[in-house]
Tab-separated table of C-alpha atoms and ligand atoms in Angstrom:
chain	number	residue	atom	x	y	z
A	1	UNK	CA	0.710	12.431	32.642
A	2	UNK	CA	0.933	13.051	28.907
A	3	UNK	CA	4.252	12.021	27.414
A	4	UNK	CA	5.781	13.571	24.308
A	5	UNK	CA	5.502	11.650	21.068
A	6	UNK	CA	8.011	8.774	20.860
A	7	UNK	CA	8.257	9.352	17.060
A	8	UNK	CA	9.799	12.764	17.647
A	9	UNK	CA	12.715	12.851	15.250
A	10	UNK	CA	13.349	16.468	14.318
A	11	UNK	CA	16.360	17.574	16.238
A	12	UNK	CA	17.478	20.904	14.899
A	13	UNK	CA	18.681	22.400	18.114
A	14	UNK	CA	21.716	20.917	19.886
A	15	UNK	CA	21.218	20.672	23.601
A	16	UNK	CA	22.117	23.704	25.666
A	17	UNK	CA	23.541	25.585	22.727
A	18	UNK	CA	22.004	28.646	24.293
A	19	UNK	CA	21.901	28.335	28.087
A	20	UNK	CA	21.190	32.050	28.429
A	21	UNK	CA	19.070	34.454	26.432
A	22	UNK	CA	17.802	38.002	26.684
A	23	UNK	CA	14.019	38.030	26.379
A	24	UNK	CA	12.083	39.641	23.568
A	25	UNK	CA	10.873	43.021	24.772
A	26	UNK	CA	8.722	45.421	22.773
A	27	UNK	CA	10.151	48.902	22.463
A	28	UNK	CA	13.417	47.665	24.009
A	29	UNK	CA	15.201	44.869	22.188
A	30	UNK	CA	15.387	46.662	18.869
A	31	UNK	CA	18.508	46.407	16.725
A	32	UNK	CA	20.355	49.214	18.531
A	33	UNK	CA	19.703	47.636	21.897
A	34	UNK	CA	20.905	44.299	20.628
A	35	UNK	CA	24.070	45.756	19.104
A	36	UNK	CA	24.770	47.368	22.457
A	37	UNK	CA	24.136	44.123	24.397
A	38	UNK	CA	26.415	42.325	21.956
A	39	UNK	CA	29.286	44.537	23.067
A	40	UNK	CA	28.758	43.147	26.558
A	41	UNK	CA	28.271	39.439	25.793
A	42	UNK	CA	29.227	37.775	22.533
A	43	UNK	CA	27.455	34.481	23.290
A	44	UNK	CA	24.082	35.234	24.874
A	45	UNK	CA	21.168	34.465	22.569
A	46	UNK	CA	19.317	37.667	21.742
A	47	UNK	CA	15.665	38.025	20.716
A	48	UNK	CA	14.035	40.733	18.653
A	49	UNK	CA	10.931	42.483	19.857
A	50	UNK	CA	7.803	40.668	18.798
A	51	UNK	CA	6.988	41.467	15.174
A	52	UNK	CA	3.519	40.486	13.938
A	53	UNK	CA	3.153	38.272	10.907
A	54	UNK	CA	0.940	40.958	9.323
A	55	UNK	CA	3.698	43.523	9.691
A	56	UNK	CA	6.285	41.166	8.216
A	57	UNK	CA	4.088	40.297	5.271
A	58	UNK	CA	2.841	43.817	4.542
A	59	UNK	CA	5.333	46.222	6.083
A	60	UNK	CA	8.823	47.568	5.381
A	61	UNK	CA	10.746	44.365	5.898
A	62	UNK	CA	14.202	45.854	5.887
A	63	UNK	CA	13.179	48.283	8.569
A	64	UNK	CA	11.385	45.652	10.659
A	65	UNK	CA	13.806	42.779	10.296
A	66	UNK	CA	17.191	44.207	9.310
A	67	UNK	CA	20.052	43.670	11.754
A	68	UNK	CA	23.808	43.867	12.031
A	69	UNK	CA	25.740	40.613	11.541
A	70	UNK	CA	27.399	41.033	14.880
A	71	UNK	CA	24.022	40.518	16.596
A	72	UNK	CA	24.196	36.736	16.039
A	73	UNK	CA	23.056	34.472	17.623
A	74	UNK	CA	19.705	36.126	17.063
A	75	UNK	CA	16.124	34.866	17.161
A	76	UNK	CA	13.171	36.549	15.515
A	77	UNK	CA	10.014	36.480	17.603
A	78	UNK	CA	6.780	36.501	15.645
A	79	UNK	CA	3.230	37.121	16.819
A	80	UNK	CA	0.462	35.581	14.743
A	81	UNK	CA	-2.023	32.775	14.497
A	82	UNK	CA	-2.371	31.905	10.819
A	83	UNK	CA	-0.292	28.874	9.922
A	84	UNK	CA	0.393	29.823	6.336
A	85	UNK	CA	1.280	33.433	7.213
A	86	UNK	CA	3.618	32.187	9.940
A	87	UNK	CA	5.176	29.700	7.537
A	88	UNK	CA	5.899	32.533	5.080
A	89	UNK	CA	7.361	34.621	7.909
A	90	UNK	CA	9.600	31.729	8.971
A	91	UNK	CA	10.952	31.538	5.435
A	92	UNK	CA	11.560	35.265	5.437
A	93	UNK	CA	13.365	34.968	8.764
A	94	UNK	CA	15.704	32.406	7.218
A	95	UNK	CA	16.303	34.639	4.181
A	96	UNK	CA	17.248	37.474	6.489
A	97	UNK	CA	19.775	35.241	8.272
A	98	UNK	CA	18.167	34.760	11.682
A	99	UNK	CA	19.330	31.832	13.755
A	100	UNK	CA	15.943	30.876	15.158
A	101	UNK	CA	12.296	31.772	14.775
A	102	UNK	CA	10.082	31.936	17.860
A	103	UNK	CA	6.302	32.057	18.191
A	104	UNK	CA	4.903	34.330	20.872
A	105	UNK	CA	2.237	32.575	22.978
A	106	UNK	CA	2.827	34.629	26.066
A	107	UNK	CA	1.827	38.232	25.440
A	108	UNK	CA	-1.398	39.184	27.213
A	109	UNK	CA	-2.035	42.628	25.715
A	110	UNK	CA	-5.559	43.288	24.497
A	111	UNK	CA	-4.262	44.435	21.098
A	112	UNK	CA	-2.643	41.057	20.710
A	113	UNK	CA	-5.727	39.181	21.970
A	114	UNK	CA	-7.972	40.936	19.508
A	115	UNK	CA	-5.809	39.381	16.791
A	116	UNK	CA	-6.277	36.014	18.607
A	117	UNK	CA	-2.595	35.525	19.245
A	118	UNK	CA	-0.204	35.809	22.149
A	119	UNK	CA	-1.158	34.246	25.485
A	120	UNK	CA	-4.759	33.469	24.531
A	121	UNK	CA	-3.385	30.833	22.139
A	122	UNK	CA	-2.445	28.757	25.182
A	123	UNK	CA	-6.060	27.745	25.276
A	124	UNK	CA	-5.759	26.312	21.775
A	125	UNK	CA	-2.809	23.914	21.818
A	126	UNK	CA	-3.906	22.046	18.718
A	127	UNK	CA	-4.021	25.286	16.765
A	128	UNK	CA	-0.612	26.347	18.078
A	129	UNK	CA	0.729	22.971	16.970
A	130	UNK	CA	-0.660	23.653	13.499
A	131	UNK	CA	1.121	26.999	13.438
A	132	UNK	CA	4.418	25.537	14.605
A	133	UNK	CA	4.151	22.586	12.244
A	134	UNK	CA	3.638	24.913	9.299
A	135	UNK	CA	6.693	26.946	10.344
A	136	UNK	CA	8.840	23.852	10.746
A	137	UNK	CA	7.945	22.626	7.263
A	138	UNK	CA	8.777	26.060	5.824
A	139	UNK	CA	12.259	26.496	7.237
A	140	UNK	CA	15.382	24.700	8.364
A	141	UNK	CA	15.734	27.144	11.245
A	142	UNK	CA	14.919	25.906	14.723
A	143	UNK	CA	11.314	26.870	15.462
A	144	UNK	CA	10.768	27.618	19.130
A	145	UNK	CA	7.959	28.882	21.326
A	146	UNK	CA	7.631	31.273	24.239
A	147	UNK	CA	4.625	30.802	26.460
A	148	UNK	CA	3.220	31.150	29.965
A	149	UNK	CA	2.428	28.472	32.521
A	150	UNK	CA	-1.283	29.124	32.078
A	151	UNK	CA	-4.001	31.674	31.395
A	152	UNK	CA	-7.001	32.722	33.489
A	153	UNK	CA	-8.540	29.778	35.286
A	154	UNK	CA	-6.605	27.289	33.160
A	155	UNK	CA	-3.549	27.319	35.347
A	156	UNK	CA	-3.025	23.739	36.455
A	157	UNK	CA	0.048	21.676	35.636
A	158	UNK	CA	-1.961	19.123	33.649
A	159	UNK	CA	-3.127	21.791	31.178
A	160	UNK	CA	0.428	23.113	30.859
A	161	UNK	CA	1.847	19.642	30.263
A	162	UNK	CA	-0.886	18.922	27.752
A	163	UNK	CA	0.006	22.116	25.893
A	164	UNK	CA	3.713	21.207	25.775
A	165	UNK	CA	2.960	17.637	24.826
A	166	UNK	CA	0.766	18.608	21.900
A	167	UNK	CA	3.094	21.310	20.622
A	168	UNK	CA	6.175	19.140	21.023
A	169	UNK	CA	4.666	16.531	18.742
A	170	UNK	CA	5.347	18.889	15.858
A	171	UNK	CA	9.064	18.608	16.503
A	172	UNK	CA	9.303	21.931	18.328
A	173	UNK	CA	12.101	21.459	20.797
A	174	UNK	CA	12.732	24.641	22.686
A	175	UNK	CA	10.099	25.905	25.064
A	176	UNK	CA	10.766	29.209	26.790
A	177	UNK	CA	8.371	29.333	29.676
A	178	UNK	CA	7.528	32.521	31.547
A	179	UNK	CA	6.814	31.036	34.944
A	180	UNK	CA	3.676	33.090	35.517
A	181	UNK	CA	0.170	32.691	34.278
A	182	UNK	CA	-1.482	35.557	32.455
A	183	UNK	CA	-4.853	37.065	33.315
A	184	UNK	CA	-6.349	37.995	29.996
A	185	UNK	CA	-8.927	40.350	31.499
A	186	UNK	CA	-8.348	42.963	34.135
A	187	UNK	CA	-4.557	43.123	34.240
A	188	UNK	CA	-2.374	45.260	32.011
A	189	UNK	CA	0.662	43.611	30.318
A	190	UNK	CA	2.859	45.252	32.968
A	191	UNK	CA	0.737	43.912	35.815
A	192	UNK	CA	0.789	40.538	34.135
A	193	UNK	CA	4.574	40.552	34.537
A	194	UNK	CA	4.321	41.355	38.214
A	195	UNK	CA	1.116	40.197	39.902
A	196	UNK	CA	0.639	36.509	39.045
A	197	UNK	CA	3.082	34.635	41.270
A	198	UNK	CA	6.173	32.984	39.832
A	199	UNK	CA	5.842	29.187	39.787
A	200	UNK	CA	9.333	27.899	38.951
A	201	UNK	CA	8.293	24.487	40.273
A	202	UNK	CA	5.935	23.995	37.328
A	203	UNK	CA	8.692	24.698	34.817
A	204	UNK	CA	11.020	22.321	36.672
A	205	UNK	CA	8.335	19.672	36.540
A	206	UNK	CA	8.089	20.137	32.769
A	207	UNK	CA	11.784	19.357	32.429
A	208	UNK	CA	11.311	16.216	34.534
A	209	UNK	CA	8.386	15.041	32.442
A	210	UNK	CA	9.806	16.053	29.050
A	211	UNK	CA	13.530	15.414	29.471
A	212	UNK	CA	14.064	15.292	25.703
A	213	UNK	CA	12.885	18.908	25.246
A	214	UNK	CA	14.914	22.041	25.829
A	215	UNK	CA	13.140	23.835	28.606
A	216	UNK	CA	14.085	27.438	29.228
A	217	UNK	CA	12.820	29.170	32.346
A	218	UNK	CA	11.926	32.861	32.436
A	219	UNK	CA	10.690	35.335	34.986
A	220	UNK	CA	12.271	37.369	37.738
A	221	UNK	CA	15.960	36.447	37.377
A	222	UNK	CA	18.400	39.189	38.296
A	223	UNK	CA	21.786	37.528	38.876
A	224	UNK	CA	24.127	34.984	37.294
A	225	UNK	CA	24.102	33.027	40.541
A	226	UNK	CA	20.384	32.466	40.084
A	227	UNK	CA	21.021	31.509	36.489
A	228	UNK	CA	23.603	28.909	37.493
A	229	UNK	CA	21.234	27.432	40.070
A	230	UNK	CA	18.481	27.121	37.471
A	231	UNK	CA	20.849	25.502	34.977
A	232	UNK	CA	21.181	22.589	37.372
A	233	UNK	CA	17.525	21.849	36.764
A	234	UNK	CA	16.587	23.224	33.324
A	235	UNK	CA	18.408	23.731	30.042
A	236	UNK	CA	18.376	27.492	29.758
A	237	UNK	CA	17.409	30.732	31.433
A	238	UNK	CA	15.907	33.803	29.796
A	239	UNK	CA	16.403	37.210	31.380
A	240	UNK	CA	14.275	40.208	30.433
A	241	UNK	CA	14.009	43.309	32.551
A	242	UNK	CA	17.182	42.752	34.553
A	243	UNK	CA	19.253	42.631	31.366
A	244	UNK	CA	17.810	45.927	30.262
A	245	UNK	CA	17.864	47.679	33.607
A	246	UNK	CA	21.407	46.508	34.416
A	247	UNK	CA	23.006	45.450	31.114
A	248	UNK	CA	26.444	45.026	32.678
A	249	UNK	CA	24.955	41.946	34.340
A	250	UNK	CA	25.804	40.229	31.055
A	251	UNK	CA	29.517	41.093	31.231
A	252	UNK	CA	30.413	37.884	33.082
A	253	UNK	CA	28.193	35.623	31.006
A	254	UNK	CA	30.704	34.532	28.353
A	255	UNK	CA	33.109	33.393	31.067
A	256	UNK	CA	30.713	32.195	33.742
A	257	UNK	CA	28.076	30.489	31.612
A	258	UNK	CA	29.909	29.681	28.392
A	259	UNK	CA	33.327	28.959	29.930
A	260	UNK	CA	35.208	31.291	27.628
A	261	UNK	CA	38.453	32.898	28.629
A	262	UNK	CA	37.907	36.240	26.889
A	263	UNK	CA	38.524	39.264	29.128
A	264	UNK	CA	35.508	40.994	30.657
A	265	UNK	CA	34.967	44.341	28.904
A	266	UNK	CA	34.877	47.416	31.137
A	267	UNK	CA	31.897	49.749	30.966
A	268	UNK	CA	34.115	52.378	29.323
A	269	UNK	CA	35.220	49.902	26.692
A	270	UNK	CA	31.621	48.968	25.975
A	271	UNK	CA	30.601	52.601	25.554
A	272	UNK	CA	33.631	53.291	23.368
A	273	UNK	CA	32.902	50.241	21.210
A	274	UNK	CA	29.546	51.827	20.372
A	275	UNK	CA	31.095	54.995	18.837
A	276	UNK	CA	31.725	53.767	15.253
A	277	UNK	CA	28.232	52.230	15.145
A	278	UNK	CA	26.695	55.496	16.368
A	279	UNK	CA	28.698	57.481	13.824
A	280	UNK	CA	27.392	55.277	10.999
A	281	UNK	CA	23.841	55.627	12.232
A	282	UNK	CA	24.040	59.390	12.455
A	283	UNK	CA	25.707	59.657	9.031
A	284	UNK	CA	22.799	57.682	7.602
A	285	UNK	CA	20.386	60.259	9.034
A	286	UNK	CA	19.502	58.525	12.346
A	287	UNK	CA	19.074	60.211	15.707
A	288	UNK	CA	21.523	59.693	18.549
A	289	UNK	CA	18.771	59.145	21.054
A	290	UNK	CA	17.516	56.041	19.212
A	291	UNK	CA	20.722	54.282	20.304
A	292	UNK	CA	21.668	56.010	23.540
A	293	UNK	CA	18.276	55.416	25.182
A	294	UNK	CA	19.338	51.770	25.499
A	295	UNK	CA	22.683	52.698	27.072
A	296	UNK	CA	21.322	54.717	29.986
A	297	UNK	CA	21.730	51.923	32.526
A	298	UNK	CA	25.284	50.925	31.546
A	299	UNK	CA	26.649	52.392	34.784
A	300	UNK	CA	23.785	51.046	36.904
A	301	UNK	CA	24.849	50.970	40.535
A	302	UNK	CA	28.125	52.786	39.859
A	303	UNK	CA	29.111	56.157	41.393
A	304	UNK	CA	28.999	57.961	37.987
A	305	UNK	CA	25.634	56.529	36.993
A	306	UNK	CA	23.566	59.610	37.638
A	307	UNK	CA	25.731	62.043	35.720
A	308	UNK	CA	26.036	59.506	32.840
A	309	UNK	CA	22.261	59.244	32.581
A	310	UNK	CA	21.741	62.981	32.890
A	311	UNK	CA	24.199	63.966	30.177
A	312	UNK	CA	22.965	61.235	27.794
A	313	UNK	CA	19.299	62.031	28.429
A	314	UNK	CA	19.604	65.785	28.070
A	315	UNK	CA	22.113	65.998	25.255
A	316	UNK	CA	21.230	63.053	22.996
A	317	UNK	CA	18.033	64.798	21.880
A	318	UNK	CA	19.723	68.042	20.795
A	319	UNK	CA	19.828	68.800	17.108
A	320	UNK	CA	23.095	67.544	15.558
A	321	UNK	CA	24.083	65.556	18.667
A	322	UNK	CA	26.713	62.906	17.984
A	323	UNK	CA	29.357	60.720	19.636
A	324	UNK	CA	30.808	63.691	21.522
A	325	UNK	CA	27.872	63.304	23.924
A	326	UNK	CA	29.061	59.805	24.862
A	327	UNK	CA	32.649	60.989	25.222
A	328	UNK	CA	31.543	63.864	27.476
A	329	UNK	CA	29.326	61.608	29.574
A	330	UNK	CA	32.151	59.080	29.910
A	331	UNK	CA	34.668	61.599	31.044
A	332	UNK	CA	32.245	63.241	33.503
A	333	UNK	CA	30.984	59.963	34.954
A	334	UNK	CA	34.471	58.587	35.561
A	335	UNK	CA	35.374	61.773	37.474
A	336	UNK	CA	32.573	61.151	39.954
K	1	FMN	C1	8.867	46.252	28.104
K	1	FMN	C2	8.595	44.796	27.895
K	1	FMN	C3	8.202	44.336	26.645
K	1	FMN	C4	7.976	42.969	26.441
K	1	FMN	N1	7.693	42.538	25.171
K	1	FMN	C5	7.608	41.190	24.908
K	1	FMN	C6	7.498	40.711	23.598
K	1	FMN	O1	7.512	41.427	22.615
K	1	FMN	N2	7.367	39.349	23.443
K	1	FMN	C7	7.374	38.477	24.512
K	1	FMN	O2	7.281	37.266	24.313
K	1	FMN	N3	7.509	38.947	25.754
K	1	FMN	C8	7.647	40.254	25.998
K	1	FMN	N4	7.876	40.707	27.261
K	1	FMN	C9	7.985	39.734	28.359
K	1	FMN	C10	9.452	39.316	28.554
K	1	FMN	O3	9.907	38.665	27.374
K	1	FMN	C11	9.591	38.384	29.768
K	1	FMN	O4	8.846	37.202	29.521
K	1	FMN	C12	9.082	39.028	31.062
K	1	FMN	O5	9.569	40.352	31.206
K	1	FMN	C13	9.541	38.198	32.270
K	1	FMN	O6	10.924	38.109	32.352
K	1	FMN	P1	11.794	39.065	33.369
K	1	FMN	O7	11.182	38.881	34.701
K	1	FMN	O8	13.200	38.495	33.291
K	1	FMN	O9	11.671	40.445	32.863
K	1	FMN	C14	8.109	42.057	27.507
K	1	FMN	C15	8.503	42.513	28.742
K	1	FMN	C16	8.763	43.873	28.960
K	1	FMN	C17	9.243	44.340	30.319
């Protein structure tokens, strides 16, 4: 068994500061989605969608990286494989006010592979360590990593532990581990989130063997009971699809996971809290649908869910649509 370096001294991330996070999800966890989720839980750590280092360095930064202050605590996830580019991006993340910067070593899409980043980097732990080390030098922010338990045929625990050992020697302390391997050929990204079996035992073993690291487990969690059970074994849990498909799942988090005594917001209160934000967005020329598409599942499992979704879907795209659509959907869905 490979142990982590005894000289490890960098300790930027207090233990269990973030026992729960919402996973980075392309085309989902954009700023509107995060603002919405923030109305449901004040404490959960939120991640951006993955933004590539090329986009950050060459694109419209304000558009790509801008966020509302209320979204804190917020981590920027970056995709890339060039240490100096990533270092520059980490600096930029700090200038923008992010709380954490995370390197994506878990995405299996072919677009990402052709850039030699994402999950294929799991096969190059020394290179990943170079990337992370450059980022750590460039910023005071905690630099974290999200990865898989393996790729292709390299899916044994020894290879995983070797990866974590090598990367942790840079001082990287938080490892978010999607408890599935990725098949780089033959499976789509969606299939790679469903077909390879979940191996929570491997992530638990990592925590046993690297007790000084923050190990976050990810993959397939759908309830806070499951989260609590995992927190007995690992430091944190990351939820992706379930938080998007049933966002009200997060309503109990501040009390149940963070021990706060703040009242649980009702679904109506959450929708109503979005109105000033939506007004501002529309006044600045934005479209209602950009925000409301993330709110469709607010009433997931409730009697008024169908009518809520129907009104929002049909009416948010109409020319000139504004907050009255939300008010109408709220009043109709609560009559159900
Ligand atoms: C639509 C979608 C987009 C995703 N985009 C990213 C991404 O940008 N970066 C990343 O590291 N993982 C991404 N993932 C993977 C999730 O972060 C997470 O690891 C995966 O969904 C497993 O967690 P879950 O079972 O709780 O959903 C994405 C997942 C989905 C469903």
